[in-house]
Coordinates of C-alpha atoms in Angstrom, one line a residue:
Chain A
X1 CA -20.9 21.6 -28.8
X2 CA -22.2 19.1 -31.3
X3 CA -21.5 15.4 -30.6
X4 CA -20.2 13.2 -33.3
X5 CA -21.2 9.6 -33.7
X6 CA -18.5 6.9 -33.3
X7 CA -16.1 9.2 -31.5
X8 CA -14.0 7.5 -28.7
X9 CA -12.8 10.8 -27.2
X10 CA -14.2 14.3 -27.6
X11 CA -12.4 17.1 -26.0
X12 CA -13.7 20.7 -26.3
X13 CA -12.3 24.0 -25.2
X14 CA -10.0 22.4 -22.6
X15 CA -7.9 24.9 -20.7
X16 CA -5.7 24.8 -17.7
X17 CA -4.3 27.9 -16.0
X18 CA -1.5 27.7 -13.3
X19 CA -1.5 31.0 -11.4
X20 CA -2.1 33.1 -14.6
X21 CA 0.1 30.9 -16.8
X22 CA -1.9 29.3 -19.6
X23 CA -0.5 25.8 -19.6
X24 CA -3.1 24.5 -22.0
X25 CA -5.6 26.7 -23.9
X26 CA -8.6 25.8 -26.0
X27 CA -7.4 22.3 -26.6
X28 CA -9.8 20.2 -28.7
X29 CA -9.8 16.7 -30.1
X30 CA -12.0 14.2 -31.9
X31 CA -10.5 10.8 -31.7
X32 CA -11.8 7.7 -33.6
X33 CA -11.4 4.1 -32.4
X34 CA -8.2 2.5 -33.6
X35 CA -6.4 5.8 -34.4
X36 CA -2.8 6.6 -33.4
X37 CA -2.5 10.3 -32.7
X38 CA 0.8 12.0 -32.0
X39 CA 1.2 15.1 -30.0
X40 CA 4.4 17.0 -30.5
X41 CA 5.8 20.3 -29.4
X42 CA 8.7 21.9 -27.6
X43 CA 9.4 21.4 -23.9
X44 CA 6.8 23.1 -21.8
X45 CA 4.3 23.2 -24.7
X46 CA 1.6 21.6 -22.5
X47 CA 1.7 18.0 -23.8
X48 CA 2.0 16.3 -20.5
X49 CA -0.6 18.7 -19.0
X50 CA -3.1 17.5 -21.6
X51 CA -2.4 13.9 -20.5
X52 CA -2.8 14.9 -16.8
X53 CA -6.1 16.7 -17.6
X54 CA -7.3 13.7 -19.6
X55 CA -6.5 11.2 -16.8
X56 CA -7.9 13.3 -14.0
X57 CA -4.5 14.0 -12.3
X58 CA -5.2 17.7 -12.9
X59 CA -8.6 19.5 -12.9
X60 CA -9.2 21.6 -15.9
X61 CA -9.9 25.3 -15.5
X62 CA -12.4 25.1 -18.4
X63 CA -13.7 22.7 -21.0
X64 CA -15.1 19.2 -21.3
X65 CA -13.8 15.7 -21.9
X66 CA -16.1 12.9 -23.1
X67 CA -14.9 9.3 -23.3
X68 CA -17.2 6.9 -25.1
X69 CA -20.0 9.4 -24.7
X70 CA -19.5 9.8 -20.9
X71 CA -18.4 13.0 -19.3
X72 CA -15.2 12.4 -17.5
X73 CA -14.1 16.0 -17.0
X74 CA -14.1 16.0 -13.2
X75 CA -13.8 12.3 -12.4
X76 CA -10.9 11.2 -10.1
X77 CA -8.0 9.4 -11.8
X78 CA -8.8 5.9 -10.5
X79 CA -12.3 6.1 -11.9
X80 CA -11.0 7.3 -15.3
X81 CA -8.5 4.4 -15.3
X82 CA -11.3 2.0 -14.5
X83 CA -13.3 3.3 -17.5
X84 CA -10.5 2.2 -19.8
X85 CA -7.9 4.9 -20.1
X86 CA -4.4 3.6 -19.4
X87 CA -1.2 5.7 -19.4
X88 CA 2.5 5.7 -18.9
X89 CA 4.6 8.5 -17.5
X90 CA 7.4 10.7 -18.8
X91 CA 9.4 10.0 -15.6
X92 CA 9.0 6.3 -15.0
X93 CA 6.7 5.4 -12.1
X94 CA 7.1 1.7 -11.3
X95 CA 6.3 0.2 -7.9
X96 CA 9.7 -0.1 -6.4
X97 CA 9.0 -2.6 -3.7
X98 CA 7.5 -5.1 -6.2
X99 CA 8.8 -7.5 -8.7
X100 CA 8.4 -7.1 -12.4
X101 CA 5.5 -9.6 -12.3
X102 CA 3.8 -7.9 -9.4
X103 CA 3.9 -4.6 -11.2
X104 CA 1.8 -6.1 -14.0
X105 CA -0.4 -8.1 -11.7
X106 CA -1.2 -4.9 -9.7
X107 CA -2.8 -3.5 -12.9
X108 CA -4.6 -6.7 -14.0
X109 CA -6.2 -7.3 -10.6
X110 CA -8.5 -4.3 -11.0
X111 CA -11.0 -6.4 -13.0
X112 CA -10.1 -9.8 -11.6
X113 CA -9.9 -10.2 -7.8
X114 CA -11.1 -12.3 -4.9
X115 CA -13.3 -10.7 -2.4
X116 CA -12.0 -9.9 1.1
X117 CA -13.7 -13.0 2.6
X118 CA -12.3 -15.4 0.1
X119 CA -8.9 -13.8 0.6
X120 CA -8.9 -14.0 4.4
X121 CA -10.1 -17.6 4.3
X122 CA -7.6 -18.6 1.6
X123 CA -10.3 -20.3 -0.3
X124 CA -9.4 -22.3 -3.4
X125 CA -11.0 -19.6 -5.5
X126 CA -8.5 -17.1 -4.1
X127 CA -5.5 -19.3 -5.1
X128 CA -7.0 -19.9 -8.5
X129 CA -7.4 -16.2 -9.1
X130 CA -3.8 -15.5 -7.9
X131 CA -2.5 -18.2 -10.3
X132 CA -4.5 -16.9 -13.2
X133 CA -3.4 -13.3 -12.6
X134 CA 0.3 -14.5 -12.5
X135 CA 0.0 -16.5 -15.7
X136 CA -1.8 -13.8 -17.6
X137 CA 0.7 -11.2 -16.4
X138 CA 3.6 -13.5 -17.5
X139 CA 1.9 -13.7 -20.9
X140 CA 1.8 -9.9 -21.1
X141 CA 5.4 -9.8 -20.2
X142 CA 6.3 -12.4 -22.9
X143 CA 4.9 -10.1 -25.6
X144 CA 7.5 -7.5 -24.7
X145 CA 10.3 -10.0 -24.2
X146 CA 10.3 -9.5 -20.4
X147 CA 9.0 -12.9 -19.2
X148 CA 12.4 -14.1 -18.1
X149 CA 12.7 -11.1 -15.8
X150 CA 9.4 -11.7 -14.0
X151 CA 10.9 -12.4 -10.6
X152 CA 13.4 -9.5 -10.6
X153 CA 12.9 -6.3 -8.6
X154 CA 11.2 -3.9 -11.0
X155 CA 13.6 -1.1 -10.4
X156 CA 16.6 -3.4 -11.0
X157 CA 15.9 -3.5 -14.7
X158 CA 17.8 -1.5 -17.2
X159 CA 16.2 1.8 -18.2
X160 CA 14.8 0.7 -21.5
X161 CA 13.2 -2.4 -19.9
X162 CA 11.7 -0.2 -17.2
X163 CA 10.0 1.9 -19.9
X164 CA 8.7 -1.2 -21.6
X165 CA 7.5 -2.6 -18.3
X166 CA 5.5 0.5 -17.7
X167 CA 3.8 0.0 -21.1
X168 CA 3.0 -3.6 -20.2
X169 CA 1.6 -2.5 -16.9
X170 CA -0.6 0.1 -18.6
X171 CA -1.8 -2.6 -21.1
X172 CA -2.5 -5.1 -18.3
X173 CA -5.2 -2.7 -17.2
X174 CA -7.1 -3.7 -20.3
X175 CA -7.6 -0.1 -21.6
X176 CA -9.5 1.1 -24.7
X177 CA -7.4 4.2 -24.9
X178 CA -3.7 4.2 -24.2
X179 CA -1.7 7.3 -23.5
X180 CA 2.1 7.0 -23.9
X181 CA 4.1 9.9 -22.6
X182 CA 7.5 9.8 -24.3
X183 CA 7.8 6.0 -24.5
X184 CA 11.3 6.3 -26.1
X185 CA 12.8 9.0 -23.9
X186 CA 16.4 8.1 -23.2
X187 CA 16.5 5.2 -25.6
X188 CA 18.9 4.6 -28.4
X189 CA 17.8 4.2 -32.0
X190 CA 17.6 0.5 -31.9
X191 CA 15.5 0.4 -28.8
X192 CA 13.3 3.1 -30.1
X193 CA 12.6 1.1 -33.3
X194 CA 11.8 -1.9 -31.1
X195 CA 9.2 0.2 -29.3
X196 CA 7.8 1.5 -32.5
X197 CA 7.2 -2.0 -33.7
X198 CA 5.8 -2.8 -30.4
X199 CA 3.3 0.0 -30.4
X200 CA 2.0 -1.1 -33.8
X201 CA 1.7 -4.6 -32.7
X202 CA -0.2 -3.8 -29.5
X203 CA -2.5 -1.5 -31.4
X204 CA -3.4 -4.3 -33.8
X205 CA -3.5 -7.1 -31.3
X206 CA -5.5 -5.3 -28.6
X207 CA -7.6 -3.1 -30.9
X208 CA -6.3 0.0 -29.1
X209 CA -6.5 3.7 -29.7
X210 CA -3.3 5.4 -28.8
X211 CA -2.2 8.9 -28.1
X212 CA 1.5 9.4 -28.1
X213 CA 3.5 12.3 -26.8
X214 CA 7.0 12.1 -28.3
X215 CA 10.1 14.0 -29.0
X216 CA 11.5 11.4 -31.4
X217 CA 10.3 12.9 -34.7
X218 CA 11.1 10.0 -37.0
X219 CA 9.2 7.7 -34.7
X220 CA 6.1 10.0 -34.6
X221 CA 6.2 10.5 -38.4
X222 CA 6.3 6.8 -39.0
X223 CA 3.8 5.7 -36.5
X224 CA 1.0 8.3 -36.5
X225 CA -1.7 8.9 -39.0
X226 CA -2.4 12.3 -37.5
X227 CA -0.3 14.7 -35.5
X228 CA -1.1 17.7 -33.4
X229 CA 1.5 20.3 -32.7
X230 CA 1.4 22.3 -29.5
X231 CA 3.2 25.5 -28.6
X232 CA 2.6 27.6 -25.5
X233 CA -0.4 25.5 -24.7
X234 CA -2.2 25.9 -28.0
X235 CA -2.6 23.8 -31.0
X236 CA -0.7 25.5 -33.8
X237 CA -1.1 22.8 -36.4
X238 CA -2.9 19.5 -37.0
X239 CA -2.9 17.0 -39.8
X240 CA -1.1 14.1 -41.4
X241 CA 2.7 13.9 -41.0
X242 CA 3.2 15.4 -44.4
X243 CA 0.9 18.3 -43.8
X244 CA 2.5 19.0 -40.4
X245 CA 6.0 18.8 -41.8
X246 CA 5.2 21.3 -44.5
X247 CA 3.5 23.8 -42.2
X248 CA 5.7 26.9 -42.0
X249 CA 4.5 27.7 -38.5
X250 CA 5.5 24.3 -37.3
X251 CA 8.9 24.5 -38.9
X252 CA 9.5 27.9 -37.5
X253 CA 8.5 27.2 -33.9
X254 CA 9.6 23.6 -33.4
X255 CA 10.2 21.2 -36.2
X256 CA 13.4 22.6 -37.7
X257 CA 15.0 22.6 -34.3
X258 CA 13.7 19.2 -33.4
X259 CA 14.8 17.7 -36.7
X260 CA 18.3 19.0 -36.1
X261 CA 18.2 17.7 -32.5
X262 CA 17.2 14.3 -33.7
X263 CA 19.9 14.3 -36.4
X264 CA 22.3 15.2 -33.7
X265 CA 21.0 12.3 -31.6
X266 CA 21.3 9.9 -34.6
X267 CA 24.8 11.1 -35.2
X268 CA 25.6 10.4 -31.5
X269 CA 24.0 7.0 -31.4
X270 CA 25.2 5.9 -34.9
Chain B
X1 CA 5.6 -39.0 -4.8
X2 CA 4.1 -35.7 -5.9
X3 CA 1.6 -34.4 -3.4
X4 CA -1.3 -32.4 -4.5
X5 CA -0.5 -28.7 -4.4
X6 CA -3.4 -28.0 -2.0
X7 CA -1.9 -30.4 0.6
X8 CA 1.5 -29.0 0.0
X9 CA 0.2 -25.5 0.7
X10 CA -1.1 -26.6 4.1
X11 CA 2.2 -28.0 5.3
X12 CA 4.0 -24.8 6.3
X13 CA 1.1 -23.4 8.4
X14 CA 0.5 -26.8 9.9
X15 CA 4.2 -27.1 11.0
X16 CA 4.1 -23.5 12.4
X17 CA 0.9 -24.1 14.3
X18 CA 2.2 -27.3 15.7
X19 CA 5.5 -25.7 16.8
X20 CA 3.8 -22.8 18.3
X21 CA 1.4 -25.1 20.2
X22 CA 4.3 -27.1 21.5
X23 CA 6.1 -24.1 22.8
X24 CA 3.0 -22.6 24.4
X25 CA 2.1 -26.0 25.9
X26 CA 5.5 -26.3 27.4
X27 CA 5.5 -22.8 28.7
X28 CA 2.0 -23.3 30.2
X29 CA 3.0 -26.5 32.0
X30 CA 6.6 -26.0 33.0
X31 CA 7.5 -22.3 33.0
X32 CA 7.2 -20.2 36.1
X33 CA 4.8 -17.3 36.6
X34 CA 7.3 -14.7 35.5
X35 CA 8.1 -16.4 32.2
X36 CA 4.5 -17.0 31.4
X37 CA 3.8 -13.3 31.9
X38 CA 6.6 -12.5 29.4
X39 CA 5.1 -14.9 26.9
X40 CA 1.7 -13.3 27.2
X41 CA 3.3 -9.8 26.8
X42 CA 5.1 -11.0 23.7
X43 CA 1.8 -12.3 22.3
X44 CA 0.0 -9.0 22.8
X45 CA 2.9 -7.0 21.4
X46 CA 2.9 -9.3 18.3
X47 CA -0.8 -8.3 17.7
X48 CA 0.0 -4.6 18.3
X49 CA 3.0 -4.5 16.0
X50 CA 1.8 -6.8 13.2
X51 CA -1.5 -4.9 13.0
X52 CA 0.4 -1.6 13.0
X53 CA 2.4 -3.0 10.1
X54 CA -0.8 -3.4 8.1
X55 CA -1.2 0.4 8.2
X56 CA 2.2 1.9 8.6
X57 CA 4.1 -0.8 6.7
X58 CA 1.9 -1.7 3.8
X59 CA 0.2 1.6 3.0
X60 CA 2.9 3.9 4.3
X61 CA 0.3 5.8 6.3
X62 CA 2.6 6.2 9.3
X63 CA 0.2 6.3 12.2
X64 CA 1.6 7.5 15.5
X65 CA -1.8 7.2 17.2
X66 CA -2.6 3.5 17.1
X67 CA -2.3 3.3 20.9
X68 CA -5.5 5.4 20.9
X69 CA -7.3 2.3 19.4
X70 CA -5.6 0.1 22.0
X71 CA -7.0 2.4 24.7
X72 CA -10.5 2.3 23.1
X73 CA -10.3 -1.5 23.0
X74 CA -9.1 -1.8 26.6
X75 CA -11.8 0.5 28.1
X76 CA -14.6 -0.8 25.9
X77 CA -13.9 -4.4 26.7
X78 CA -13.3 -3.8 30.4
X79 CA -16.5 -1.9 30.8
X80 CA -18.3 -4.9 29.3
X81 CA -16.6 -7.6 31.3
X82 CA -16.4 -5.8 34.7
X83 CA -18.4 -7.9 37.2
X84 CA -21.8 -6.3 38.1
X85 CA -20.9 -5.8 41.8
X86 CA -17.7 -4.0 40.9
X87 CA -19.6 -1.8 38.4
X88 CA -21.8 -0.6 41.2
X89 CA -18.8 0.5 43.1
X90 CA -16.3 1.6 40.5
X91 CA -18.6 2.9 37.8
X92 CA -21.8 4.0 39.6
X93 CA -22.8 6.4 36.9
X94 CA -23.0 4.0 34.0
X95 CA -26.2 4.0 32.1
X96 CA -28.7 1.5 33.4
X97 CA -28.5 -0.9 30.4
X98 CA -24.8 -1.3 31.0
X99 CA -25.0 -1.6 34.8
X100 CA -26.3 -5.2 34.6
X101 CA -24.0 -6.4 31.8
X102 CA -21.0 -8.6 32.6
X103 CA -20.0 -10.2 29.3
X104 CA -17.7 -13.2 28.7
X105 CA -14.3 -12.4 27.3
X106 CA -14.7 -13.3 23.6
X107 CA -17.8 -11.2 22.8
X108 CA -16.5 -8.3 24.8
X109 CA -13.2 -8.4 22.9
X110 CA -14.9 -8.6 19.5
X111 CA -17.2 -5.7 20.4
X112 CA -14.1 -3.7 21.6
X113 CA -12.4 -4.4 18.3
X114 CA -15.5 -3.3 16.3
X115 CA -15.8 -0.1 18.3
X116 CA -12.1 0.7 17.6
X117 CA -12.7 -0.1 13.9
X118 CA -15.7 2.2 13.7
X119 CA -13.7 5.1 15.3
X120 CA -10.9 4.4 12.8
X121 CA -13.4 4.6 10.0
X122 CA -14.8 7.9 11.1
X123 CA -11.4 9.3 11.7
X124 CA -9.9 7.8 8.6
X125 CA -12.5 9.2 6.2
X126 CA -10.8 12.5 6.5
X127 CA -7.2 11.5 7.6
X128 CA -6.5 9.1 4.8
X129 CA -6.6 12.0 2.4
X130 CA -3.5 13.4 4.0
X131 CA 0.0 12.4 3.1
X132 CA 3.4 11.7 4.7
X133 CA 4.2 13.7 7.8
X134 CA 0.7 15.3 7.9
X135 CA -0.9 12.0 8.5
X136 CA 1.5 11.2 11.3
X137 CA 0.9 14.5 13.0
X138 CA -2.9 14.1 12.6
X139 CA -2.9 10.6 14.1
X140 CA -0.8 11.9 17.0
X141 CA -3.5 14.5 17.5
X142 CA -6.0 11.7 17.5
X143 CA -4.1 10.0 20.3
X144 CA -4.2 13.2 22.4
X145 CA -7.9 13.5 21.8
X146 CA -8.5 9.9 23.0
X147 CA -6.4 10.7 26.0
X148 CA -8.5 13.8 26.8
X149 CA -11.8 12.0 26.3
X150 CA -10.6 9.1 28.6
X151 CA -9.6 11.5 31.4
X152 CA -12.8 13.5 31.2
X153 CA -15.5 10.8 30.5
X154 CA -15.7 9.9 34.2
X155 CA -19.0 8.1 33.8
X156 CA -17.4 5.4 31.7
X157 CA -13.7 5.5 32.4
X158 CA -13.3 6.8 36.0
X159 CA -11.4 9.7 34.5
X160 CA -7.7 9.8 35.4
X161 CA -8.2 7.4 38.3
X162 CA -7.2 3.8 38.0
X163 CA -9.7 1.5 36.3
X164 CA -9.4 -1.6 38.5
X165 CA -11.0 -5.0 39.0
X166 CA -11.0 -6.2 35.4
X167 CA -11.2 -10.0 35.5
X168 CA -7.9 -11.7 34.6
X169 CA -9.2 -13.5 31.6
X170 CA -6.1 -13.3 29.4
X171 CA -4.2 -16.6 29.2
X172 CA -1.3 -17.8 27.1
X173 CA -3.8 -19.6 24.9
X174 CA -6.3 -17.0 24.1
X175 CA -3.7 -14.3 23.6
X176 CA -1.6 -16.5 21.3
X177 CA -4.6 -17.6 19.3
X178 CA -5.3 -14.0 18.6
X179 CA -1.6 -13.4 17.9
X180 CA -1.5 -16.2 15.4
X181 CA -4.7 -15.0 13.8
X182 CA -3.3 -11.5 13.5
X183 CA -0.1 -12.7 11.9
X184 CA -2.0 -14.8 9.5
X185 CA -4.4 -12.0 8.5
X186 CA -1.7 -9.4 8.0
X187 CA 0.4 -11.9 6.0
X188 CA -2.6 -13.0 3.9
X189 CA -3.7 -9.5 3.1
X190 CA -0.1 -8.6 2.2
X191 CA 0.1 -11.4 -0.4
X192 CA -3.2 -10.6 -2.0
X193 CA -4.8 -8.1 -4.4
X194 CA -5.6 -5.9 -1.4
X195 CA -2.0 -5.9 -0.2
X196 CA -0.7 -5.1 -3.7
X197 CA -3.1 -2.1 -3.9
X198 CA -1.8 -0.9 -0.5
X199 CA 1.9 -1.2 -1.6
X200 CA 1.2 0.3 -5.0
X201 CA -0.4 3.3 -3.3
X202 CA 2.6 3.6 -1.0
X203 CA 5.3 3.1 -3.7
X204 CA 3.8 5.5 -6.2
X205 CA 0.4 7.1 -5.5
X206 CA 0.1 8.6 -9.0
X207 CA 0.9 5.4 -10.8
X208 CA -1.5 3.5 -8.5
X209 CA -4.3 5.9 -9.2
X210 CA -3.7 5.6 -12.9
X211 CA -4.2 1.9 -12.6
X212 CA -7.5 2.3 -11.0
X213 CA -6.5 1.8 -7.4
X214 CA -8.6 3.8 -5.1
X215 CA -5.8 5.0 -2.8
X216 CA -8.1 6.4 -0.1
X217 CA -10.2 3.2 0.0
X218 CA -7.3 0.9 0.2
X219 CA -5.7 3.0 3.0
X220 CA -9.0 3.1 4.8
X221 CA -9.3 -0.7 4.6
X222 CA -5.8 -1.2 6.1
X223 CA -6.4 1.4 8.8
X224 CA -9.8 -0.1 9.9
X225 CA -8.5 -3.7 9.9
X226 CA -5.5 -2.6 11.8
X227 CA -7.6 -0.6 14.3
X228 CA -9.8 -3.7 14.9
X229 CA -6.8 -5.9 15.7
X230 CA -5.3 -3.1 17.9
X231 CA -8.5 -2.8 19.8
X232 CA -8.5 -6.6 20.3
X233 CA -4.9 -6.3 21.7
X234 CA -6.1 -3.5 24.0
X235 CA -8.8 -5.8 25.4
X236 CA -6.3 -8.7 25.9
X237 CA -3.9 -6.3 27.6
X238 CA -6.6 -4.9 29.9
X239 CA -7.6 -8.5 31.0
X240 CA -4.0 -9.3 31.5
X241 CA -2.9 -6.3 33.6
X242 CA -6.4 -5.9 35.2
X243 CA -5.9 -2.3 36.3
X244 CA -4.8 0.7 34.2
X245 CA -5.4 4.3 33.7
X246 CA -5.5 6.6 30.6
X247 CA -1.8 7.3 30.9
X248 CA -1.0 3.6 30.3
X249 CA -2.0 4.4 26.7
X250 CA 0.2 7.4 25.8
X251 CA 3.5 8.3 24.3
X252 CA 5.6 5.7 26.1
X253 CA 3.4 2.9 24.8
X254 CA 3.1 4.5 21.3
X255 CA 6.9 4.8 21.1
X256 CA 7.5 1.3 22.2
X257 CA 5.2 -0.2 19.5
X258 CA 6.8 1.9 16.8
X259 CA 10.3 1.0 17.9
X260 CA 9.5 -2.7 17.6
X261 CA 7.9 -2.1 14.2
X262 CA 10.8 -0.1 12.8
X263 CA 13.5 -2.4 14.2
X264 CA 11.7 -5.4 12.7
X265 CA 11.2 -3.7 9.4
X266 CA 8.2 -1.9 7.9
X267 CA 6.2 -4.1 5.6
X268 CA 7.5 -7.4 6.8
X269 CA 5.3 -9.6 9.0
X270 CA 8.1 -11.8 10.1
X271 CA 10.1 -8.6 10.8
X272 CA 7.3 -7.5 13.2
X273 CA 7.5 -10.7 15.1
X274 CA 11.3 -10.6 15.3
X275 CA 11.2 -7.0 16.4
X276 CA 8.7 -7.8 19.2
X277 CA 10.8 -10.7 20.5
X278 CA 14.0 -8.8 20.5
X279 CA 12.8 -5.7 22.2
X280 CA 10.5 -7.4 24.7
X281 CA 13.1 -9.8 25.8
X282 CA 15.9 -7.2 26.0
X283 CA 13.8 -4.7 27.9
X284 CA 12.7 -7.4 30.3
X285 CA 16.3 -8.3 31.0
X286 CA 17.2 -4.7 31.5
X287 CA 14.2 -4.1 33.7
X288 CA 15.9 -6.6 36.1
X289 CA 19.3 -4.8 35.7
X290 CA 17.5 -1.5 36.6
X291 CA 17.3 -2.7 40.2
X292 CA 21.1 -3.0 40.4
X293 CA 22.9 -6.4 40.8
X294 CA 26.2 -7.9 41.7
X295 CA 28.8 -9.6 39.4
X296 CA 31.2 -11.3 41.8
X297 CA 32.7 -8.6 44.0
X298 CA 31.5 -5.9 41.6
X299 CA 28.3 -4.2 42.7
X300 CA 26.4 -2.3 39.9
X301 CA 24.1 0.5 41.1
X302 CA 20.5 0.6 39.9
X303 CA 20.1 2.3 36.5
X304 CA 16.6 3.6 36.3
X305 CA 15.1 3.8 32.8
X306 CA 17.8 1.6 31.3
X307 CA 15.3 -0.3 29.1
X308 CA 13.9 2.8 27.6
X309 CA 17.4 4.2 26.9
X310 CA 18.3 1.0 25.2
X311 CA 15.2 1.1 23.1
X312 CA 15.9 4.6 22.0
X313 CA 19.6 3.8 21.2
X314 CA 18.6 0.7 19.2
X315 CA 16.0 2.7 17.4
X316 CA 18.6 5.3 16.4
X317 CA 21.1 2.6 15.4
X318 CA 18.6 0.8 13.2
X319 CA 17.5 4.0 11.5
X320 CA 21.1 5.0 10.8
X321 CA 22.5 1.6 9.7
X322 CA 19.6 -0.4 8.5
X323 CA 16.8 2.1 7.7
X324 CA 14.6 -0.7 6.2
X325 CA 14.7 -2.6 9.5
X326 CA 16.2 -6.0 10.3
X327 CA 14.1 -7.8 7.7
X328 CA 14.1 -5.0 5.2
X329 CA 10.6 -5.5 4.1
X330 CA 11.2 -9.1 3.1
X331 CA 9.6 -12.2 4.7
X332 CA 11.2 -15.4 6.1
X333 CA 10.6 -18.0 3.5
X334 CA 9.2 -20.9 5.6
X335 CA 8.5 -23.0 2.5
X336 CA 12.1 -22.6 1.3
X337 CA 13.4 -23.5 4.7
X338 CA 11.2 -26.6 4.9
X339 CA 12.2 -27.6 1.4
X340 CA 15.9 -27.3 2.3
X341 CA 15.4 -29.4 5.4
X342 CA 13.5 -32.0 3.4
X343 CA 16.3 -32.0 0.7
X344 CA 19.1 -32.5 3.2
X345 CA 17.2 -35.3 4.9
X346 CA 16.7 -37.0 1.6
X347 CA 20.4 -36.5 0.8
X348 CA 21.3 -38.2 4.1
X349 CA 19.0 -41.1 3.4
X350 CA 20.6 -41.7 0.0
X351 CA 24.1 -41.7 1.5

């Protein structure tokens, strides 16, 4: 495959088969820095599988993934994260025994920590690092309006706040590429719009590239410059929101139904 | 008025060390032989349970085989400290370079800890990849393997026969210095980046991985540090009890440590200490009751195994009613307590 200059992420021919079931087939992507890409599709279309392949939680059956020119196809998830790909999860995965602040610190500390000797001897440098981690994490929380909850148990937060906390935590890793798996799942309209605004702000402030898996169509249409539509593990359409909306294949397989769903949801929430 | 934060940070540990030293000093001077022995046993158990907490509590790798590291520490240190004339009698088949060695207590204990740690590293490289019950079963298998090796490696261990004549080097002081050190290390690791990695991997492995935490490496770190301290405890115990055999380090001992850990609360260092005190003191009291005693005219017959029955019952009660243990994973807040004492004193002064 040819390599393009200036590409942040290059995925070619990516496939994953579970016992004969093609969860993802021939998935491909060229992503430029600063872009916000939306991936939509019905349940079971393979969206989360793409995320799991991309972050090393699943091994692809076939294909290649290059991130900033480096082949990451078979790297373990912790290495991929360290290279600068952060993610959130469809089902929230916070650290239950930790406070809100500790959850964020546990991500920040990857790049900023005292060695084992300084830690065991409680050297001043250890305390300075701990204090810096805490104050930077508080700053991160402040951006999302969560600073006053810093000392609370993470899982005691309301659902919407837990989702936001997961985004803060992923950001605290200092990633170049951020993968958001249904960041507004289970939120009402007002909360969703807050998250929409937030995603734009973090993109601009942190110079991030973002891939978004979402069911909330209005949100995706407003936020993303480019959208991929998956169905049965394959890309059935790709383009700007307008192009995708007009694509008869998309309307037939997914969009019509999803649009109705989201109208229903609006009616319920409104 | 405001003290520098660095000085303030030193107050709680200074107070704790002073209090501990006072208690130990009093025990050393005043208490009888029996009470002194109990204080030493408590100290050794604190090391065993607090270090087990590092692995089982912080990383959630629930090892049932830590007593294996205790055994390795006990045998390794005892072989090193056994006086030369006793080596000739008890361990005549030792290799020549070991025959003439009779080390002091501290280096022997350190070497014993290091050997336990190396074994933990070798075993852990593969075991730490397992999860949940699989790890527990595998560590139990490790304990059985250690047992078989001890029984069959006559040249070094005298096999199933009693290993006797170990010098009684353990004192209240050296045991409790190690105990204090262990509690400090476990607490410090717990409240550091390393401890957060361990807890993150325990709480949610997938999320931890996606934040760049190497789950295997952080488990291995906890397992190896824990094995080192457990090996040290083994050495201390060997030089306290002075004669033992492989079966001293088997299921009974493994169960006793785990009971103290679970009752105190997984993941809480102060919980470990509380669990040790509670169980050691209770089982000592019951050990006396096992002989049978009289209350007035009433004569109670001896109840053999009462202390073990009590441990088992307590274990079940805690698991049913307080599954997170007495401390529930939290710590006693020494700073908070000191602040409150300080505040009430100032309040009295003003009045």
